[in-house]
CSV table of C-alpha atoms in Angstrom, one decimal:
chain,number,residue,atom,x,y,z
K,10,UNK,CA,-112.5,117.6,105.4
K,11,UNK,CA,-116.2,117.4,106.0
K,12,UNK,CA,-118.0,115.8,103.1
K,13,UNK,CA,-120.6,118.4,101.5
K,14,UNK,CA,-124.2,117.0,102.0
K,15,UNK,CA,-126.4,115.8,98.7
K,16,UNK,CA,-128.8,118.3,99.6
K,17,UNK,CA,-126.6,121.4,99.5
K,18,UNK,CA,-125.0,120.8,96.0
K,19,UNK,CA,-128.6,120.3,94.7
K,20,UNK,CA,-129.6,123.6,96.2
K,21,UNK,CA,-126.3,125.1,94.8
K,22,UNK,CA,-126.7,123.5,91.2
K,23,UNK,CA,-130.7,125.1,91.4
K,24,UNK,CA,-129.3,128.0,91.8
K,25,UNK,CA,-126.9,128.3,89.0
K,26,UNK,CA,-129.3,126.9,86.2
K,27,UNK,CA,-132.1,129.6,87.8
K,28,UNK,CA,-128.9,132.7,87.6
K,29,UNK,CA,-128.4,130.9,84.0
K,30,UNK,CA,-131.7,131.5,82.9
K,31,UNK,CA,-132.4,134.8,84.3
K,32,UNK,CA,-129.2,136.2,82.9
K,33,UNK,CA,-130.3,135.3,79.2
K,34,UNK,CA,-133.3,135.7,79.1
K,35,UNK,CA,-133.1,139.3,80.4
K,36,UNK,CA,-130.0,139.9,79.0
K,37,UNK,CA,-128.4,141.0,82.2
K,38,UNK,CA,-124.7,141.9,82.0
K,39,UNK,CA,-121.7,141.5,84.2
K,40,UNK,CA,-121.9,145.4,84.9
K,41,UNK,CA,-125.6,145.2,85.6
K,42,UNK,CA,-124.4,142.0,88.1
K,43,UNK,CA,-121.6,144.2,89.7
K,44,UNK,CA,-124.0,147.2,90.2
K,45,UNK,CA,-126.9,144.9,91.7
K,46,UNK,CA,-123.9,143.1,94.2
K,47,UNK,CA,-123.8,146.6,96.1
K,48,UNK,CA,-127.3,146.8,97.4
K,49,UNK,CA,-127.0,143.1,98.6
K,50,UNK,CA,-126.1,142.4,102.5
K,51,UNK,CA,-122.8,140.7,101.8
K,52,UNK,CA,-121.3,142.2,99.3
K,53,UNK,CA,-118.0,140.5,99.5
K,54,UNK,CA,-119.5,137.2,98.7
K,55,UNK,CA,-122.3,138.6,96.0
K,56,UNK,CA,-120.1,140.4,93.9
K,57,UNK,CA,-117.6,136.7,93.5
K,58,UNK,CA,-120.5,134.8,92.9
K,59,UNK,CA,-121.4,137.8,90.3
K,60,UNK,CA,-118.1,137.2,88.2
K,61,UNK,CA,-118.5,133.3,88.9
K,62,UNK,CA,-121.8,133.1,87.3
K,63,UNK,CA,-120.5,135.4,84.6
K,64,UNK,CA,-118.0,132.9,83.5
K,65,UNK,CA,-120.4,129.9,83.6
K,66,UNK,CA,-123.4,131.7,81.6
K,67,UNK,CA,-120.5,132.8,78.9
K,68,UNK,CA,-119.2,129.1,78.5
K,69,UNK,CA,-123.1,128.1,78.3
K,70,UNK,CA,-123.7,130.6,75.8
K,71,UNK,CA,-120.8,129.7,73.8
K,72,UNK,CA,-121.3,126.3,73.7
K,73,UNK,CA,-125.1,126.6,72.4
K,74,UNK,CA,-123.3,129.0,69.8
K,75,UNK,CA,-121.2,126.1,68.9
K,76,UNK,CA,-123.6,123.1,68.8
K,77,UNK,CA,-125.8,126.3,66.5
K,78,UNK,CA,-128.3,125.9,69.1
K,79,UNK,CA,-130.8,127.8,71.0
K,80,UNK,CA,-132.3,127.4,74.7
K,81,UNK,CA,-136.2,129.0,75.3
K,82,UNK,CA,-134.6,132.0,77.9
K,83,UNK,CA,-132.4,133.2,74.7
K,84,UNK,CA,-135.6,133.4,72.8
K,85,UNK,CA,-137.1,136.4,74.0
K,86,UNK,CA,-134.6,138.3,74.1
K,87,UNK,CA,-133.0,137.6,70.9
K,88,UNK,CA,-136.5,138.8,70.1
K,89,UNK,CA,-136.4,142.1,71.3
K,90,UNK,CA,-132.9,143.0,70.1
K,91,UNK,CA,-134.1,141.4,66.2
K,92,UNK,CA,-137.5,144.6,67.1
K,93,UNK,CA,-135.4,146.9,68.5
K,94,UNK,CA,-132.9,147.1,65.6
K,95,UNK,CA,-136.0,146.8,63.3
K,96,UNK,CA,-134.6,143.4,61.6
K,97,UNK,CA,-137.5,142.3,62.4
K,98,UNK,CA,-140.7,144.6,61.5
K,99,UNK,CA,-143.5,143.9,63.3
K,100,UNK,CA,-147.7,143.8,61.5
K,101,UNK,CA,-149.2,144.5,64.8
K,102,UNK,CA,-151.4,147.8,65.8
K,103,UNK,CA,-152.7,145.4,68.8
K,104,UNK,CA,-150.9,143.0,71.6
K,105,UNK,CA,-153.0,140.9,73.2
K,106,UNK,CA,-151.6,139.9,76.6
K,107,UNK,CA,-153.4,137.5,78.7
K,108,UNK,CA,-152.1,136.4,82.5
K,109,UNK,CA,-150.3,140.0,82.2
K,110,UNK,CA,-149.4,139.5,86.5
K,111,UNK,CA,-146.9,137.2,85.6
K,112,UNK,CA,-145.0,139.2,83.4
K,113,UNK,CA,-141.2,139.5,83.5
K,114,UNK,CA,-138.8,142.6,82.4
K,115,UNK,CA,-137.9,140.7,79.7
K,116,UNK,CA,-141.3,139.4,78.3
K,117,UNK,CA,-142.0,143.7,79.4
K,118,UNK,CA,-139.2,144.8,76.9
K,119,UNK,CA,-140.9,142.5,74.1
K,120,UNK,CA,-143.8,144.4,74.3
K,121,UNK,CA,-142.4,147.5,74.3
K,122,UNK,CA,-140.2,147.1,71.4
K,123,UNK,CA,-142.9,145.6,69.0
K,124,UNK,CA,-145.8,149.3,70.8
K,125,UNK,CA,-142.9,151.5,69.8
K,126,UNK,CA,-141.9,150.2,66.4
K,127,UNK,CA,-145.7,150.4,64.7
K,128,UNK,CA,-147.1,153.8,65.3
K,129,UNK,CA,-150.7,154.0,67.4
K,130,UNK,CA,-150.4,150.7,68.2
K,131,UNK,CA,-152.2,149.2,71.5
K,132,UNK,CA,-151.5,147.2,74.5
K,133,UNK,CA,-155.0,145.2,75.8
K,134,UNK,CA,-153.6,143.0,79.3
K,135,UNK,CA,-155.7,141.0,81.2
K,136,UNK,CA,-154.9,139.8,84.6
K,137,UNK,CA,-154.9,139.6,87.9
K,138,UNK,CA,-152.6,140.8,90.6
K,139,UNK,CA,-153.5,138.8,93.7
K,140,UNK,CA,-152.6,135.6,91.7
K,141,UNK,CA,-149.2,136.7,90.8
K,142,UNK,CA,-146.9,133.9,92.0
K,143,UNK,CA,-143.9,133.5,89.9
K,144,UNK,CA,-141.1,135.5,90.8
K,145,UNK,CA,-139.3,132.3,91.1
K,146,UNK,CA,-139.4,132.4,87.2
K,147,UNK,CA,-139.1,136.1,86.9
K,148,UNK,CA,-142.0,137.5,86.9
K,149,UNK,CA,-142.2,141.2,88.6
K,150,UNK,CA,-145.9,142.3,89.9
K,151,UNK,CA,-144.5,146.0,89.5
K,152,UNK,CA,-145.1,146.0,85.8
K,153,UNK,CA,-148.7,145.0,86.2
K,154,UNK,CA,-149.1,147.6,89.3
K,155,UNK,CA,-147.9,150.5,87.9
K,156,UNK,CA,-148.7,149.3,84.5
K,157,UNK,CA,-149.1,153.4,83.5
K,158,UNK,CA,-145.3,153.7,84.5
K,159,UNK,CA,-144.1,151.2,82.1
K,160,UNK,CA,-146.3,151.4,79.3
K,161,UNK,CA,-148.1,154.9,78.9
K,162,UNK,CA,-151.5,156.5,79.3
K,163,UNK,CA,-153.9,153.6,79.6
K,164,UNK,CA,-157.7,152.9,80.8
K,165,UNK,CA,-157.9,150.0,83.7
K,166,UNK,CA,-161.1,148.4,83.9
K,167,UNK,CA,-162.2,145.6,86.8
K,168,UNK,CA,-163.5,142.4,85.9
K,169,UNK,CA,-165.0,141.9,89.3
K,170,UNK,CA,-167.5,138.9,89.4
K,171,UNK,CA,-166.4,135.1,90.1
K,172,UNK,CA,-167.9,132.7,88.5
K,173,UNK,CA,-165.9,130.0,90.8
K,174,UNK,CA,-166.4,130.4,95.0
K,175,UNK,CA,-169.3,131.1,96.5
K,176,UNK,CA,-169.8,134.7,98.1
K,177,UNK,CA,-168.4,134.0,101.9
K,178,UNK,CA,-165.0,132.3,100.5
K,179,UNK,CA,-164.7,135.8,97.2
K,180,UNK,CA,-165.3,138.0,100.5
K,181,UNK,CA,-163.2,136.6,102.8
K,182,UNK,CA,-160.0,136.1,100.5
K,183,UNK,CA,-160.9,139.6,99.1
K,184,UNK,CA,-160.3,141.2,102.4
K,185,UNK,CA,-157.5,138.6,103.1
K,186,UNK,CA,-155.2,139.9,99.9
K,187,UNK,CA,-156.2,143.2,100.1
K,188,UNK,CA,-154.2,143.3,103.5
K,189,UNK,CA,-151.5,144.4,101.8
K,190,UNK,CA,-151.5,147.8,100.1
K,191,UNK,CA,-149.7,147.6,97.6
K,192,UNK,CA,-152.7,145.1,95.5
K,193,UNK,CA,-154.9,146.9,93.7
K,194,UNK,CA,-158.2,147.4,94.8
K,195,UNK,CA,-161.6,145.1,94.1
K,196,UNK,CA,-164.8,144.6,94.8
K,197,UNK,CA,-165.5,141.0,94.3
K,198,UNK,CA,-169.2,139.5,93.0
K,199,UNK,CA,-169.8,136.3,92.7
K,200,UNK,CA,-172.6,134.6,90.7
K,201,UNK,CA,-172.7,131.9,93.2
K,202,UNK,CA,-175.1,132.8,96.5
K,203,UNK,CA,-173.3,132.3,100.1
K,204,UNK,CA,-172.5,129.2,101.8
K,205,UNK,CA,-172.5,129.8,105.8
K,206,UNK,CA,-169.8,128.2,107.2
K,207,UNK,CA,-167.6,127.3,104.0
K,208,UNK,CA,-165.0,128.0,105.3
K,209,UNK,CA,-163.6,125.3,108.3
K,210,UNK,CA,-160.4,124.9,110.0
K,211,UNK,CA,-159.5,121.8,111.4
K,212,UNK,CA,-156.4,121.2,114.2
K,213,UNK,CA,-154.3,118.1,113.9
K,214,UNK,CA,-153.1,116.8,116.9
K,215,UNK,CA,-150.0,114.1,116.6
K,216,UNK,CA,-147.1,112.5,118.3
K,217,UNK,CA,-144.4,114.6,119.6
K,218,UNK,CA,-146.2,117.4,118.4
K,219,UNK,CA,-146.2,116.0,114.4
K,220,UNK,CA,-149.6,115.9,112.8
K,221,UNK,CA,-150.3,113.0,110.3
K,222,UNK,CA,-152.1,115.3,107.4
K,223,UNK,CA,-152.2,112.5,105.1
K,224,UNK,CA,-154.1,110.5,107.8
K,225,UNK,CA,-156.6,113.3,108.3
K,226,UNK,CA,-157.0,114.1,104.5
K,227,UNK,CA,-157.9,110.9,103.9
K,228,UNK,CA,-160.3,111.1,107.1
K,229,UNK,CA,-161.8,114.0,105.7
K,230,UNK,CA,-162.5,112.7,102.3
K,231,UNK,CA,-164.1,109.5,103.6
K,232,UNK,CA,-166.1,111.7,106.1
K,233,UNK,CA,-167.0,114.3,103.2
K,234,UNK,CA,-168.1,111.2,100.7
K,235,UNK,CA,-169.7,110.1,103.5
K,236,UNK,CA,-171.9,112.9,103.9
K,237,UNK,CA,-172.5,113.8,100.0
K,238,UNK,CA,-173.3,110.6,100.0
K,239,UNK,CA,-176.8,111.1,102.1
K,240,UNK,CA,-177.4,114.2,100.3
K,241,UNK,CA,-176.8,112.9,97.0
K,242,UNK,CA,-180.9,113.8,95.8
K,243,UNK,CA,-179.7,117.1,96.2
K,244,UNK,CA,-176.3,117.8,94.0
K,245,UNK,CA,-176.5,114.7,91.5
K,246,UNK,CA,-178.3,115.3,88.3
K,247,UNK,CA,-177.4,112.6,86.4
K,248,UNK,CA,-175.5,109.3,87.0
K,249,UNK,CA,-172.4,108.1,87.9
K,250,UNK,CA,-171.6,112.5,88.2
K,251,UNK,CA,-169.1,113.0,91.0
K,252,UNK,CA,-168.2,116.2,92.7
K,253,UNK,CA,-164.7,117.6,92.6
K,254,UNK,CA,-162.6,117.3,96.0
K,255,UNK,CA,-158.9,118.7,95.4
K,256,UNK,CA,-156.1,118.5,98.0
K,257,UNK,CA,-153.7,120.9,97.9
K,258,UNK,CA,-150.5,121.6,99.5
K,259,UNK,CA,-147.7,124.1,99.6
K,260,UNK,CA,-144.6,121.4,99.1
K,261,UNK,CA,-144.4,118.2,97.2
K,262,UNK,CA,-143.3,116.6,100.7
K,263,UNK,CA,-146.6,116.7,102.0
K,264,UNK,CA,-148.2,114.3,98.8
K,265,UNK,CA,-151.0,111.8,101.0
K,266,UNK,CA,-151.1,110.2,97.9
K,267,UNK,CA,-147.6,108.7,97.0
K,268,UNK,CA,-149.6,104.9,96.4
K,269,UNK,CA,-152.2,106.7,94.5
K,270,UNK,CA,-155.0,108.6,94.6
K,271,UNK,CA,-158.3,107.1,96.7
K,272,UNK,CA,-161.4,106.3,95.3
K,273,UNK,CA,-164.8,107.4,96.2
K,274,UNK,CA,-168.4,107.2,95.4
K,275,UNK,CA,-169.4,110.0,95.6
K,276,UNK,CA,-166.2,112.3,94.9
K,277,UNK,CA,-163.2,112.6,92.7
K,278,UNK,CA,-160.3,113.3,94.4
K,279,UNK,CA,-157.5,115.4,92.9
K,280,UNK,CA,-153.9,116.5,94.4
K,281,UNK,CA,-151.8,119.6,93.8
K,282,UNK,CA,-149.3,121.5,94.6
K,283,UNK,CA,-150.6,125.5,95.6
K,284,UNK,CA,-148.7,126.7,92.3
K,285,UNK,CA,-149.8,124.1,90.2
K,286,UNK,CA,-153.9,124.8,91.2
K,287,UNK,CA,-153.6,128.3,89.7
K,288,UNK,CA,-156.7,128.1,87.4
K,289,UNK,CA,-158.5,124.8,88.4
K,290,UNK,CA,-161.1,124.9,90.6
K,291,UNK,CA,-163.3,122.3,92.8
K,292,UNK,CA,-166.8,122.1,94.5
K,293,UNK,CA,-164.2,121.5,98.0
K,294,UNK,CA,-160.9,121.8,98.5
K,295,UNK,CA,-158.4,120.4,101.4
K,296,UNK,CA,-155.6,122.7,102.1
K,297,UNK,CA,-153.0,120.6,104.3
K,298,UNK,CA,-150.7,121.8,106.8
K,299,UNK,CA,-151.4,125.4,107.1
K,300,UNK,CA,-149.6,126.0,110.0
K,301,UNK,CA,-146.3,128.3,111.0
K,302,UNK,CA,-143.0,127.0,110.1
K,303,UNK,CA,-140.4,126.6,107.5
K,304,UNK,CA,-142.3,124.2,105.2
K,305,UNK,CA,-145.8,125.9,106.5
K,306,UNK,CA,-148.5,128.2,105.4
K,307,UNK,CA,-146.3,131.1,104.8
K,308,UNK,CA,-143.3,129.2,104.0
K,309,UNK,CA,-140.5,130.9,105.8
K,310,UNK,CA,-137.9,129.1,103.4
K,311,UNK,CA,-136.2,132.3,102.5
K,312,UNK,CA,-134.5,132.2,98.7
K,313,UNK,CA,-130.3,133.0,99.3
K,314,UNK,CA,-130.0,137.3,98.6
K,315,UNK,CA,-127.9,136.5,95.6
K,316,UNK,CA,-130.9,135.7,93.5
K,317,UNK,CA,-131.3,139.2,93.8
K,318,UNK,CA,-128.1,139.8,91.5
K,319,UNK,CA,-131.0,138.3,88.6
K,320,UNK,CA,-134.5,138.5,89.8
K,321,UNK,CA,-136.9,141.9,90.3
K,322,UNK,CA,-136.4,143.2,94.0
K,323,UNK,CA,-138.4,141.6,97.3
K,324,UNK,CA,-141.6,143.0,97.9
K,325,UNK,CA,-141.6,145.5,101.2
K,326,UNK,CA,-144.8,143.5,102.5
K,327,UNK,CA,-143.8,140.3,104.8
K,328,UNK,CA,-144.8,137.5,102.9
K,329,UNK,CA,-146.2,139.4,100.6
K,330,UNK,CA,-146.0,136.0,97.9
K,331,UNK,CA,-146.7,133.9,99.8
K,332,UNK,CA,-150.1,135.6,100.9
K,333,UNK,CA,-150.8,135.1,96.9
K,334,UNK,CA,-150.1,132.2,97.0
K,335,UNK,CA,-152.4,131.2,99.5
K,336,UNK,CA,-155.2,133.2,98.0
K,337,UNK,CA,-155.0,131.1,95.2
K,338,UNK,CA,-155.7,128.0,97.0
K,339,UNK,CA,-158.1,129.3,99.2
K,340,UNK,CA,-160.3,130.5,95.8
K,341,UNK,CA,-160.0,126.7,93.9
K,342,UNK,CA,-163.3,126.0,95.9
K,343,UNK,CA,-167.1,126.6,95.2
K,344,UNK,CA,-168.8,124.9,97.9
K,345,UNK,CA,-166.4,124.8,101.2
K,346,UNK,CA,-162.4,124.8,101.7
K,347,UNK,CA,-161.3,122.7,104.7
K,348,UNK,CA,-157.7,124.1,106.5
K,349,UNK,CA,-155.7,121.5,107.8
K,350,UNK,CA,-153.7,122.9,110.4
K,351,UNK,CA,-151.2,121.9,113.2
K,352,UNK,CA,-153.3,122.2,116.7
K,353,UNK,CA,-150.5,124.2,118.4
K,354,UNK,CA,-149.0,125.9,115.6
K,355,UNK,CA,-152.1,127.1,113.3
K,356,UNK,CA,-151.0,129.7,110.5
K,357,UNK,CA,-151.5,133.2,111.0
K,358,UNK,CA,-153.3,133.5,108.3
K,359,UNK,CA,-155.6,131.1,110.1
K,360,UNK,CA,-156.0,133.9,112.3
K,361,UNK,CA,-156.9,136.5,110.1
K,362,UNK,CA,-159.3,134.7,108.3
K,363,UNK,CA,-161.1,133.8,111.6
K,364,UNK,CA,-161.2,137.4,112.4
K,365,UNK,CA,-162.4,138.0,108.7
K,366,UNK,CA,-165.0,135.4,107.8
K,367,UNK,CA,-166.6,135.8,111.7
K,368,UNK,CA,-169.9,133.2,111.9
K,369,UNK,CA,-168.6,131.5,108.9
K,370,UNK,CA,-165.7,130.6,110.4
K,371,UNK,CA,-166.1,127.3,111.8
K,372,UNK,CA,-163.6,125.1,113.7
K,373,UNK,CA,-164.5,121.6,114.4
K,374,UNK,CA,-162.9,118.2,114.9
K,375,UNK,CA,-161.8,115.7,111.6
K,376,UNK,CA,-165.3,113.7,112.3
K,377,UNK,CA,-167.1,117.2,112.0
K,378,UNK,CA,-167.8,118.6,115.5
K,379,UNK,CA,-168.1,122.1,116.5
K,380,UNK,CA,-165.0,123.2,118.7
K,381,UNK,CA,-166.0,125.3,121.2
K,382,UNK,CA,-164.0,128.6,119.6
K,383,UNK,CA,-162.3,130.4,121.9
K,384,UNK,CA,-163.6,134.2,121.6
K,385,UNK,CA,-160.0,135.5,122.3
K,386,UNK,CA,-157.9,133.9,119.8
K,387,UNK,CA,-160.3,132.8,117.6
K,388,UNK,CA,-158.4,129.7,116.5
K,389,UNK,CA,-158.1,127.9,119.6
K,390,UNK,CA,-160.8,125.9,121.1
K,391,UNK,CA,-161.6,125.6,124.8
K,392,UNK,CA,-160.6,122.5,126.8
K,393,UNK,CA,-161.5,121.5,130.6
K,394,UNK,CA,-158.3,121.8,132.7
K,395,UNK,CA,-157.5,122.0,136.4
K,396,UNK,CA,-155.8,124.7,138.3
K,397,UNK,CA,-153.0,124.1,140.7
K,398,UNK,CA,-156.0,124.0,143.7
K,399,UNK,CA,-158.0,121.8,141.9
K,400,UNK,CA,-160.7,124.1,140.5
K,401,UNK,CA,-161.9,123.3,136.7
K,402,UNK,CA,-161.8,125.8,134.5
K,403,UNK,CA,-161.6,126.1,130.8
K,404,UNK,CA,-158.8,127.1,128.8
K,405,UNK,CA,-157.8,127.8,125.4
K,406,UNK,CA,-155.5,125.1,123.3
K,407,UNK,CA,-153.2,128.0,122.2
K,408,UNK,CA,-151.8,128.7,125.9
K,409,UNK,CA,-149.7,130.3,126.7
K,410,UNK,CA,-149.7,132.4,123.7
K,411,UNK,CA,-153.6,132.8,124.6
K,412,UNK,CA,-154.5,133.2,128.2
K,413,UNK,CA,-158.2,133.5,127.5
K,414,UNK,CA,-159.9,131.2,130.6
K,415,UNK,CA,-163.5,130.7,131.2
K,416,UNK,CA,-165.7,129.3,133.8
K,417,UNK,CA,-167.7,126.0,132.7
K,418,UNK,CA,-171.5,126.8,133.6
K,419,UNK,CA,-173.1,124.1,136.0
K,420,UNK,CA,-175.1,122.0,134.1
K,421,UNK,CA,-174.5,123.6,130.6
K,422,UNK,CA,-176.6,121.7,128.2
K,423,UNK,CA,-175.0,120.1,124.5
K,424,UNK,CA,-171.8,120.2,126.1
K,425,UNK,CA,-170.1,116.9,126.4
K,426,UNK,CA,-166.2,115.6,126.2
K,427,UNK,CA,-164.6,114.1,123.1
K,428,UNK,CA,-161.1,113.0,122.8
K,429,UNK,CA,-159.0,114.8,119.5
K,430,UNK,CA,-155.3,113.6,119.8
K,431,UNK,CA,-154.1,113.3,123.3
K,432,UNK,CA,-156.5,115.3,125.4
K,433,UNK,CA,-160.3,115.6,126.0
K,434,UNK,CA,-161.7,119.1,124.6
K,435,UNK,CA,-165.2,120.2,124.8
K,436,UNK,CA,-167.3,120.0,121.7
K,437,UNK,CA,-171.2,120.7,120.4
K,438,UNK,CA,-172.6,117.5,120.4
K,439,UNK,CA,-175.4,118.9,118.3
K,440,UNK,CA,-173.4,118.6,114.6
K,441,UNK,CA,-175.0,120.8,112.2
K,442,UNK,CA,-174.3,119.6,108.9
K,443,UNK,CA,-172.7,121.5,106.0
K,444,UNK,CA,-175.2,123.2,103.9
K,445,UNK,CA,-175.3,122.8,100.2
């Protein structure tokens, strides 16, 4: 018999304590499990993991009931049923709820047992759908979305100005989120003025096709330091003030900074997770690896159907999460982001934000050059190659998935070859620096 690997009993024991928790703190059933195993694909296997679960949440339970203890997913709703049964009456005519997109059905049911108790009593939620990215914990972006549905009659107002990005990164993630329909619509201001070119994307180029994105970060940071450093007249009013650099990633396993974080003169460098930025911010930001794959920008890592049996439903939009998710770190910045991405592999939504953002979308080298964008793509750059009779011609990095093909002009001027990774491309030797 084949020994089970480490890394499949973690996963497994994740996802009991995450069924645990769901189950108590929304107070699920077995019958509500049962019912829920039918729309699943398997159904065989989701409704025994249904009455498996069961059994396990009931000996947890019990054994808090024993020890006369209580765990923080009981809380709420023991709350609820204490309102509901009016053991427990409640002094409020107003409920104040702030970072209302990541509300769950059970933190939902709270409110609604303390509105309907006290008579005229009023719901004021703030928040903001295109930052809702905890589902993991339970939170459903329905009840904020069709906050009318679950709550009543209501007036919506739009807090629409930033005070955080600069104009071309709030326009270009607004049109970015707002790809998917079902987000509520905004018009986004920003009390900072526009920064051309803030945003940059930068490909990585590696052995056996495996960028080194801690390598390049740390690149990037001396480069940007670097360069702050010869402007410094212009951003420094008062000494030893730094400006903010964060680098952010989508999983742990990415961390450049396992031996600790770098130091600079002219910046403070920071490192986070995507989830964990939610609500920082930083004059730059350095968002690594946002390329296709399974551990990429989306993530394809899909969570196993049964979590269904306990969390809200999937969202019909692909990726629709994950795009939040990326929002979020896209917006931590004021001054520029930089998108680290794998040269032959880029993201999609590296694509769309090229085809968003337009002239202030700028793809260049880790030193700063202007790649030569190809004009089909977008995300590609042009590179010298030969054909098969030995005529030069320029071609775009993303072949064969792009077939765009140009002629070089004889004697084009401010072209000149550079090497990034293992072959020579064509870059603007003219760098133009980034604008304050």
């Amino acid at each position: 018999m084949k020994e089970v690997e480490p890394v499949v009993i973690e996963h497994f024991l994740k996802l009991i304590a995450v069924c645990i928790k769901h189950i108590r703190a929304g107070d699920l059933t077995l019958e509500m499990l049962l019912e829920r195993a039918n729309s699943l694909h398997d159904k065989k296997r989701a409704k025994a993991f249904a009455q498996a679960i069961w059994k396990i949440t009931e000996a947890y339970s019990k054994k808090l009931i024993d020890d006369k203890r209580i765990d923080f997913d009981a809380m709420i709703a023991n709350a609820t049923r204490l309102v509901e049964e009016a053991r427990y009456k409640s002094p409020y005519s107003l409920l104040l709820v702030d970072e209302f997109q990541d509300i769950s059905d059970s933190r939902a049911n709270l409110i609604k047992a303390l509105k309907h108790q006290k008579p005229f009593s009023k719901i004021f939620a703030v928040g903001d759908d295109w930052q809702s990215i905890y589902r993991f914990a339970g939170s459903d972006i329905s009840i904020f979305t069709q906050f009318e549905a679950n709550f009543g009659a209501s007036w919506q107002g739009r807090l629409e100005t930033t005070y955080r990005c600069n104009q071309v990164i709030a326009d270009a993630a607004a049109n970015f989120i707002q790809r998917n329909p079902a987000q509520l619509r905004k018009a986004v201001r920003s009390v900072r003025p526009a920064i051309a070119r803030s945003i940059r994307a930068i490909p990585i180029t590696g052995e056996q096709g495996k960028p080194d994105f801690s390598q390049a970060s740390l690149r990037l940071l001396e480069r940007l330091d670097r360069f702050l450093g010869g402007i410094a007249s212009q951003w420094r009013t008062s000494s030893p003030t730094k400006l903010k650099v964060m680098v952010l990633w989508r999983y742990n396993l990415l961390d450049p900074f396992a031996g600790g974080l770098p130091v600079f003169e002219n910046i403070e460098v920071s490192g986070l997770s995507f989830h964990r930025a939610k609500g920082l911010e930083a004059d730059y930001t350095i968002l690594l690896d946002v390329s296709e794959g399974d551990y990429g920008v989306p993530s394809r890592i899909e969570d196993d159907e049964l979590l269904n049996l306990v969390m809200p439903q999937p969202e019909t939009f692909e990726y629709a999460e994950e795009r939040r998710l990326f929002y979020v770190a896209l917006t931590r910045a004021s001054r520029g982001v930089f998108l680290l991405m794998n040269g032959r592999q880029p993201s999609r939504y590296i694509h769309e934000l090229a085809n968003i953002a337009g002239s202030n979308f700028r793809l260049e080298t880790i030193d700063g050059a202007a790649l030569p964008q190809c004009p089909t793509c977008h995300v590609g750059h042009l590179v010298e190659r030969e054909s098969k009779n030995g005529d030069r011609f320029l071609g775009c990095t993303q072949y064969p998935e792009c077939n765009h093909t140009a002629r070089p002009k004889a004697g084009q001027a401010g072209i000149t070859a550079v090497s990034s990774g293992s072959e020579p491309v064509l870059s603007v030797s003219n760098r133009r620096k980034w604008r304050k």
